[in-house]
mmCIF file with all atom_site columns, N, CA and C in Angstrom:
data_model
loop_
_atom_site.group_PDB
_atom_site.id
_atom_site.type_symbol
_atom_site.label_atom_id
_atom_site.label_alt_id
_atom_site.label_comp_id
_atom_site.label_asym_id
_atom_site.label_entity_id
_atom_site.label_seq_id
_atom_site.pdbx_PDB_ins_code
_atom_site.Cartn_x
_atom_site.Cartn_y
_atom_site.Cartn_z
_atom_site.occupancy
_atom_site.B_iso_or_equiv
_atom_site.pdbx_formal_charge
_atom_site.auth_seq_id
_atom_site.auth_comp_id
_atom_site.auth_asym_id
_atom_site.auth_atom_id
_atom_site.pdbx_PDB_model_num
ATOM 1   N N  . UNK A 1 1  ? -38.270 59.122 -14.986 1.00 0.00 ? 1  UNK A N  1
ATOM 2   C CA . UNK A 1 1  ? -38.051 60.273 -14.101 1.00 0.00 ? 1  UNK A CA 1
ATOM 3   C C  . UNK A 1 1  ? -38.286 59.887 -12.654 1.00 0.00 ? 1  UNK A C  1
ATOM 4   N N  . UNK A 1 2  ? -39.451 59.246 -12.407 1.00 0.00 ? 2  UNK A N  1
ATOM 5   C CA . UNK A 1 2  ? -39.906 59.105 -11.160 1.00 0.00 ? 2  UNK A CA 1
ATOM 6   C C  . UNK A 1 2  ? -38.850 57.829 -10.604 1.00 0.00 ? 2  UNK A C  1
ATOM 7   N N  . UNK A 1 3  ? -38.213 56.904 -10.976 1.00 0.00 ? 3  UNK A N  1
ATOM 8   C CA . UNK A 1 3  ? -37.070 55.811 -11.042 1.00 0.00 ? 3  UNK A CA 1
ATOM 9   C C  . UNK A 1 3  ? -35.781 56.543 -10.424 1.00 0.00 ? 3  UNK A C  1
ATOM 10  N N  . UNK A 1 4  ? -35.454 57.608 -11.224 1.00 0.00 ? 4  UNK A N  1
ATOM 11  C CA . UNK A 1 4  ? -34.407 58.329 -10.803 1.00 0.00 ? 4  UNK A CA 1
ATOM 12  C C  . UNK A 1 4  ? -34.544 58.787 -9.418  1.00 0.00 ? 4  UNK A C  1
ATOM 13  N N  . UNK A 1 5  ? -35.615 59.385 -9.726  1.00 0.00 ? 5  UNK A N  1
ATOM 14  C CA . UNK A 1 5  ? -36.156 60.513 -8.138  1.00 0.00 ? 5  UNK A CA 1
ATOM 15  C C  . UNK A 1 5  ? -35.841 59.491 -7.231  1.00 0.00 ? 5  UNK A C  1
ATOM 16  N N  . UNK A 1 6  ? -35.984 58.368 -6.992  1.00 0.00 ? 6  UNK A N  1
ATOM 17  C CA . UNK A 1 6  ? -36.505 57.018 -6.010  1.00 0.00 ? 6  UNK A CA 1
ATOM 18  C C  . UNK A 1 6  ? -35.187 56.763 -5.531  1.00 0.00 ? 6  UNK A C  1
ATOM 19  N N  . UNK A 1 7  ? -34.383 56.482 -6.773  1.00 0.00 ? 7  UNK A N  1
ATOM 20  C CA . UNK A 1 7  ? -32.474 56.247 -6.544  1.00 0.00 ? 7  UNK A CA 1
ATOM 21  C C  . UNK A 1 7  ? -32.047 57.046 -5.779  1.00 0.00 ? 7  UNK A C  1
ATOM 22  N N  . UNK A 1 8  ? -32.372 58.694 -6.150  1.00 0.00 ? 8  UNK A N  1
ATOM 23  C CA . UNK A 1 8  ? -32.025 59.541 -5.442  1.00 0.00 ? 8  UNK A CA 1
ATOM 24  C C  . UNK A 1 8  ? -31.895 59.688 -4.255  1.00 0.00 ? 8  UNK A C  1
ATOM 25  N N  . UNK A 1 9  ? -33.399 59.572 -3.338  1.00 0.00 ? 9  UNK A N  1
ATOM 26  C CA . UNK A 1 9  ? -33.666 59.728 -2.397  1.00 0.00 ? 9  UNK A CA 1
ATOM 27  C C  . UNK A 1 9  ? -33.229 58.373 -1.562  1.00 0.00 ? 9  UNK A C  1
ATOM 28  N N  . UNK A 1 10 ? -33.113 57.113 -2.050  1.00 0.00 ? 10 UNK A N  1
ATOM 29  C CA . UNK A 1 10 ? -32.706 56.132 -1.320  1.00 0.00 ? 10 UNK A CA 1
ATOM 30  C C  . UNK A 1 10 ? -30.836 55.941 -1.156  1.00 0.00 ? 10 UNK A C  1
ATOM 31  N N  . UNK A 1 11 ? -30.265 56.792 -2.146  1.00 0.00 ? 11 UNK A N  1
ATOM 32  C CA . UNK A 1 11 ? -28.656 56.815 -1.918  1.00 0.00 ? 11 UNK A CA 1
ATOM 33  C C  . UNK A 1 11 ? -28.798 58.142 -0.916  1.00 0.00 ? 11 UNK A C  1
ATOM 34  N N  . UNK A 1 12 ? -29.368 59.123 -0.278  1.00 0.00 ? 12 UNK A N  1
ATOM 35  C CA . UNK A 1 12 ? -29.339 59.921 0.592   1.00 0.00 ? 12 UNK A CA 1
ATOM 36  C C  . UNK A 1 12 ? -29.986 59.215 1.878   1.00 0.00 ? 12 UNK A C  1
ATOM 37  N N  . UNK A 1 13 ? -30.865 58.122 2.168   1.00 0.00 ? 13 UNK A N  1
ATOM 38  C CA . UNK A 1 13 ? -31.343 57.720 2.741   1.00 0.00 ? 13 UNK A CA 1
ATOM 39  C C  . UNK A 1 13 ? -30.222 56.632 3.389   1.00 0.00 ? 13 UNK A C  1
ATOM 40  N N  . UNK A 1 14 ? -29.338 56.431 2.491   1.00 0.00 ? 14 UNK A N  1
ATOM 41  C CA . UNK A 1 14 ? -28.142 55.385 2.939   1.00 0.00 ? 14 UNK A CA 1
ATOM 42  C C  . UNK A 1 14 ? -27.375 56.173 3.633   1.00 0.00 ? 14 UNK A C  1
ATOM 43  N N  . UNK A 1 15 ? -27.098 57.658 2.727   1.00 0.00 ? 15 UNK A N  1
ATOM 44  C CA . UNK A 1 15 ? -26.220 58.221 3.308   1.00 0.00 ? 15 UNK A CA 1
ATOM 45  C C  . UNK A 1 15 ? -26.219 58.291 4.658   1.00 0.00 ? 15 UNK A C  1
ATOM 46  N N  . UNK A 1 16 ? -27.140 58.746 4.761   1.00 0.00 ? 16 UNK A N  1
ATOM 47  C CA . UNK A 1 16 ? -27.449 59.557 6.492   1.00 0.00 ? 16 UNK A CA 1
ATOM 48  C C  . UNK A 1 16 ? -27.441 58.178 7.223   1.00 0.00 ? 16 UNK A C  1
ATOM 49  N N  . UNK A 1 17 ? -27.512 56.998 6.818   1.00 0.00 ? 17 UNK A N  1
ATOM 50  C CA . UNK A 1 17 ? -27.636 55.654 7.535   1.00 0.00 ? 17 UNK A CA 1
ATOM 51  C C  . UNK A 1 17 ? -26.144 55.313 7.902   1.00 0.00 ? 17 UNK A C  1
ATOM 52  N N  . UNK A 1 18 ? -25.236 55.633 6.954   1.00 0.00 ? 18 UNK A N  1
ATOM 53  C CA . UNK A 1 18 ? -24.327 55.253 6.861   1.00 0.00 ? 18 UNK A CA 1
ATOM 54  C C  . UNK A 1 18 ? -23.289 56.650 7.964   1.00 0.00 ? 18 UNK A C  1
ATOM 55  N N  . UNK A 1 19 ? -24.087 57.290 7.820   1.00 0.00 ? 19 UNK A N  1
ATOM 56  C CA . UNK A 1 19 ? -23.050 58.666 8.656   1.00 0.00 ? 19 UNK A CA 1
ATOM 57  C C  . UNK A 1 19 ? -23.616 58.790 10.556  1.00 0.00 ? 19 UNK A C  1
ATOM 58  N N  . UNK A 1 20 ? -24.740 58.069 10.640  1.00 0.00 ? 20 UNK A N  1
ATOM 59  C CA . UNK A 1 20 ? -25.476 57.179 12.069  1.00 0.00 ? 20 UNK A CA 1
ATOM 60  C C  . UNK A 1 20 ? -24.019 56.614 12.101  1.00 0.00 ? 20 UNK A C  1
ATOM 61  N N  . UNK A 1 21 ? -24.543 55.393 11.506  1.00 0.00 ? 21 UNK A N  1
ATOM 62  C CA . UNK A 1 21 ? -23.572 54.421 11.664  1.00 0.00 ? 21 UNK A CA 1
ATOM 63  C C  . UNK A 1 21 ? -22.111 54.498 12.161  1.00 0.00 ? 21 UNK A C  1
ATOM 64  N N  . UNK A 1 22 ? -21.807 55.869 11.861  1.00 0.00 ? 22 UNK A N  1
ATOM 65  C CA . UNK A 1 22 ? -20.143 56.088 11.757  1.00 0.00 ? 22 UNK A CA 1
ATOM 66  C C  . UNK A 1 22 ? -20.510 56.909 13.135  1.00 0.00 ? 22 UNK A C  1
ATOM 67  N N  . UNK A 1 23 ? -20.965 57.660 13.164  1.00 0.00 ? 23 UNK A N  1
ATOM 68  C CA . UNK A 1 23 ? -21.320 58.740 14.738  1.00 0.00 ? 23 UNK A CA 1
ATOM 69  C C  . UNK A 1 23 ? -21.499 57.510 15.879  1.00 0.00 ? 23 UNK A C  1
ATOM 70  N N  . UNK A 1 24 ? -22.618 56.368 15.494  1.00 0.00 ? 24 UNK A N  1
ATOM 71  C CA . UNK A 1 24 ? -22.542 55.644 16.436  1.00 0.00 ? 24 UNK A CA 1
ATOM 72  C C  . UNK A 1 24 ? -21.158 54.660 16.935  1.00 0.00 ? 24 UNK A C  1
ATOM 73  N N  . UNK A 1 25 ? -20.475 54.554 15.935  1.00 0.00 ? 25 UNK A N  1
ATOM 74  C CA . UNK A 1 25 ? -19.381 53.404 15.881  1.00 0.00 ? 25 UNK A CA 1
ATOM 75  C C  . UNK A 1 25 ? -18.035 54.662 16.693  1.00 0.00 ? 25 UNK A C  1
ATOM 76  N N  . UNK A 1 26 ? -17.825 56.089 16.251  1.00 0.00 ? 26 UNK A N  1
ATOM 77  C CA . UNK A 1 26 ? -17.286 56.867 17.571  1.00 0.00 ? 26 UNK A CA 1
ATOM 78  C C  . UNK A 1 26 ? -17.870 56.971 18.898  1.00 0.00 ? 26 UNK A C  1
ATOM 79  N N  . UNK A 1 27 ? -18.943 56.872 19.199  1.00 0.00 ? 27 UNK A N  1
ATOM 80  C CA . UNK A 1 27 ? -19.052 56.826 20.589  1.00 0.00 ? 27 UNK A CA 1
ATOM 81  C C  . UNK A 1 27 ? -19.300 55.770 21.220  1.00 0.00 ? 27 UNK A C  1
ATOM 82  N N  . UNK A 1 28 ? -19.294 54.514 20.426  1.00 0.00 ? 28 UNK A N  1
ATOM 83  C CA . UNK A 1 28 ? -19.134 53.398 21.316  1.00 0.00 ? 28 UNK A CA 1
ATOM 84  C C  . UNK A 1 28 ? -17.939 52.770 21.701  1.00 0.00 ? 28 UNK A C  1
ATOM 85  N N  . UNK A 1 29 ? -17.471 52.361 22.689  1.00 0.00 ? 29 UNK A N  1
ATOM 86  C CA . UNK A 1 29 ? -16.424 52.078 22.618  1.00 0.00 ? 29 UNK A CA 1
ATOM 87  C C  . UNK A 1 29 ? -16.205 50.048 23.070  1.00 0.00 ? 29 UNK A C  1
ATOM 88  N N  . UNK A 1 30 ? -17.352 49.651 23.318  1.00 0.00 ? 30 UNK A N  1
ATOM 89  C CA . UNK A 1 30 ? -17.800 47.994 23.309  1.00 0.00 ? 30 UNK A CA 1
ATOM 90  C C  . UNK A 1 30 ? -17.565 47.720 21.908  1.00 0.00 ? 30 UNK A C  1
ATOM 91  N N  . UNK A 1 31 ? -16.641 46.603 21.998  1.00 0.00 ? 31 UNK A N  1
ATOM 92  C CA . UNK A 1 31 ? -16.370 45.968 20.635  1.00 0.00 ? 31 UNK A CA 1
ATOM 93  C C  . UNK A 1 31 ? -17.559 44.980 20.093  1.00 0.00 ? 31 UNK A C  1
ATOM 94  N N  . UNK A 1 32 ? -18.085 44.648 20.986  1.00 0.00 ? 32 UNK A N  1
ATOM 95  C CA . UNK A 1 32 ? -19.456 44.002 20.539  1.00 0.00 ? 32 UNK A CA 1
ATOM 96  C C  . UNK A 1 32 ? -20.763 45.114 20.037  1.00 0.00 ? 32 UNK A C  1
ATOM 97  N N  . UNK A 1 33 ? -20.703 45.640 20.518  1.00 0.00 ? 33 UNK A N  1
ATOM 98  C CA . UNK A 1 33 ? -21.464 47.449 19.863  1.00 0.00 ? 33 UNK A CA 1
ATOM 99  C C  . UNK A 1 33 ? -20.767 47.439 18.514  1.00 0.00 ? 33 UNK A C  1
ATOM 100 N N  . UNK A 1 34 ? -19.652 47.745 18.212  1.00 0.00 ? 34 UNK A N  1
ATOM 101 C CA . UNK A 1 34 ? -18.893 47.945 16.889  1.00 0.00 ? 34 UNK A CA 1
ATOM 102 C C  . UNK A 1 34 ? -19.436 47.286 16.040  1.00 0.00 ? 34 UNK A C  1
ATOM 103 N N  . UNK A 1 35 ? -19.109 45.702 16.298  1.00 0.00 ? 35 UNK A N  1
ATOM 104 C CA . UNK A 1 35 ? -19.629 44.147 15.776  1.00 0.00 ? 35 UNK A CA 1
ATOM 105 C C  . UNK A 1 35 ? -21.078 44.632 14.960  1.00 0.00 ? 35 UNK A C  1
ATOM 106 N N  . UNK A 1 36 ? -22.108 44.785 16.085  1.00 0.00 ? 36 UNK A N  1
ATOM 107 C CA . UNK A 1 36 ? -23.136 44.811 15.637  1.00 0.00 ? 36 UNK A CA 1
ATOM 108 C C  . UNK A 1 36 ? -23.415 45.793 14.087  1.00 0.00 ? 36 UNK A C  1
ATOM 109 N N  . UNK A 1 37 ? -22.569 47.208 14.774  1.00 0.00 ? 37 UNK A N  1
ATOM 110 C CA . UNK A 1 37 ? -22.601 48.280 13.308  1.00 0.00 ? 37 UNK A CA 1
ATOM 111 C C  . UNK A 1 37 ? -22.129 47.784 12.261  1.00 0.00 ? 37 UNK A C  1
ATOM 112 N N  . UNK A 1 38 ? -20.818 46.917 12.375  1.00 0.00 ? 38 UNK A N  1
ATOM 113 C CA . UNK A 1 38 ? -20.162 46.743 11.355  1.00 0.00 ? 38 UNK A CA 1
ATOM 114 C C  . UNK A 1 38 ? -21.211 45.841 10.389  1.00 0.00 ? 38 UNK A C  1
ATOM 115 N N  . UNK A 1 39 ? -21.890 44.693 11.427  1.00 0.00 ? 39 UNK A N  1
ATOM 116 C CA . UNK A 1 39 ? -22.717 43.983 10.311  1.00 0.00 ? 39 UNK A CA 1
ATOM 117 C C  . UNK A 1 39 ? -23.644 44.896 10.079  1.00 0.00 ? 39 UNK A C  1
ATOM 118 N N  . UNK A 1 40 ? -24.740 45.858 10.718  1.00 0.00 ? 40 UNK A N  1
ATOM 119 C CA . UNK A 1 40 ? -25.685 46.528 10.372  1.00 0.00 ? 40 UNK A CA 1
ATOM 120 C C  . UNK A 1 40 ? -25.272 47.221 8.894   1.00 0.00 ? 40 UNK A C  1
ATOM 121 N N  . UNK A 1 41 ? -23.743 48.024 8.872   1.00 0.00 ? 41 UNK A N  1
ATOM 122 C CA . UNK A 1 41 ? -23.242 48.625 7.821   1.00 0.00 ? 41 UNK A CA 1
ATOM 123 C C  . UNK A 1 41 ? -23.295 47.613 6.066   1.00 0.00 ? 41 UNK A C  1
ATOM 124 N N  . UNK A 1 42 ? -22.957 46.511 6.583   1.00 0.00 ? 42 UNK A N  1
ATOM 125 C CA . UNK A 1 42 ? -22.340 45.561 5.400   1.00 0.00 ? 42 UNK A CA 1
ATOM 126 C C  . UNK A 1 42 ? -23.814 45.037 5.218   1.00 0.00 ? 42 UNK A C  1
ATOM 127 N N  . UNK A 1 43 ? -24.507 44.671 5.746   1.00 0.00 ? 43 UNK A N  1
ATOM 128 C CA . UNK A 1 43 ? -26.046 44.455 5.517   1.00 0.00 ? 43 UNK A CA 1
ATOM 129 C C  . UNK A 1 43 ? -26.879 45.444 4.542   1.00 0.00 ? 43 UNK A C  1
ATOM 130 N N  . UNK A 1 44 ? -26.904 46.721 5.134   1.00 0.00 ? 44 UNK A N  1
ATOM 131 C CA . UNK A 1 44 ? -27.576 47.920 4.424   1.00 0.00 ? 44 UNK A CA 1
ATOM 132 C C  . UNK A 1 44 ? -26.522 47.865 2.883   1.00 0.00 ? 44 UNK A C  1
ATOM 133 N N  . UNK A 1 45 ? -25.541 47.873 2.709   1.00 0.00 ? 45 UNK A N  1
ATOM 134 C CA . UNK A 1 45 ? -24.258 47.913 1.835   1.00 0.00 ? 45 UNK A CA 1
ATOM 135 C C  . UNK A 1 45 ? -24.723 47.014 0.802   1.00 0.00 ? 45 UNK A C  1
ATOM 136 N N  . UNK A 1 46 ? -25.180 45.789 1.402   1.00 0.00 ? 46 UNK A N  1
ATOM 137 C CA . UNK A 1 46 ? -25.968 44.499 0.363   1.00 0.00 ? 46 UNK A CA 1
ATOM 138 C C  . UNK A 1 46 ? -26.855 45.038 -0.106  1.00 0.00 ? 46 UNK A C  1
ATOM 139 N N  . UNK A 1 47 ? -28.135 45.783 0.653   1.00 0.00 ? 47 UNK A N  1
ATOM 140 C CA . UNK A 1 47 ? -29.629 45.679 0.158   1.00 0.00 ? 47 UNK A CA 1
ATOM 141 C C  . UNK A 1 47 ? -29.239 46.871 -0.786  1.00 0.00 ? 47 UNK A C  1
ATOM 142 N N  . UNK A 1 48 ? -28.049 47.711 -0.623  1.00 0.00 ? 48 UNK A N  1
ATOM 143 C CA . UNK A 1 48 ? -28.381 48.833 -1.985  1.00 0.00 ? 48 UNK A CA 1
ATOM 144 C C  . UNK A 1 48 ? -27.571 48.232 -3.078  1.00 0.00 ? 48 UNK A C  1
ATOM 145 N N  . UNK A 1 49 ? -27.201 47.455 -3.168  1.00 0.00 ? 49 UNK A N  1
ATOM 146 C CA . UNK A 1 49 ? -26.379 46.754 -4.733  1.00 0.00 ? 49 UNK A CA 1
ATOM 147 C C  . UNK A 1 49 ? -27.162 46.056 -5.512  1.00 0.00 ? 49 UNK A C  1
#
């Protein structure tokens, strides 16, 4: 039970990481800014698999 709860809260914890991520990647408009999200994105993307 408590395993589940943990999954839970860490795929909502991505979420909202992942919806940053996208808010930040519209208002930047430096392609090196992008760069950085894109790896920040594919990084976080690794540690939850």
């Amino acid at each position: 039970m408590n395993s589940i709860t943990s999954s839970w809260r860490q795929r909502r914890q991505v979420a909202r990481t992942r919806r940053a991520i996208d808010e930040a990647l519209a208002r930047s408009s430096s392609p090196a800014m992008r760069d950085e999200l894109l790896t920040l994105a594919s990084t976080s993307s690794y540690l939850r698999r």
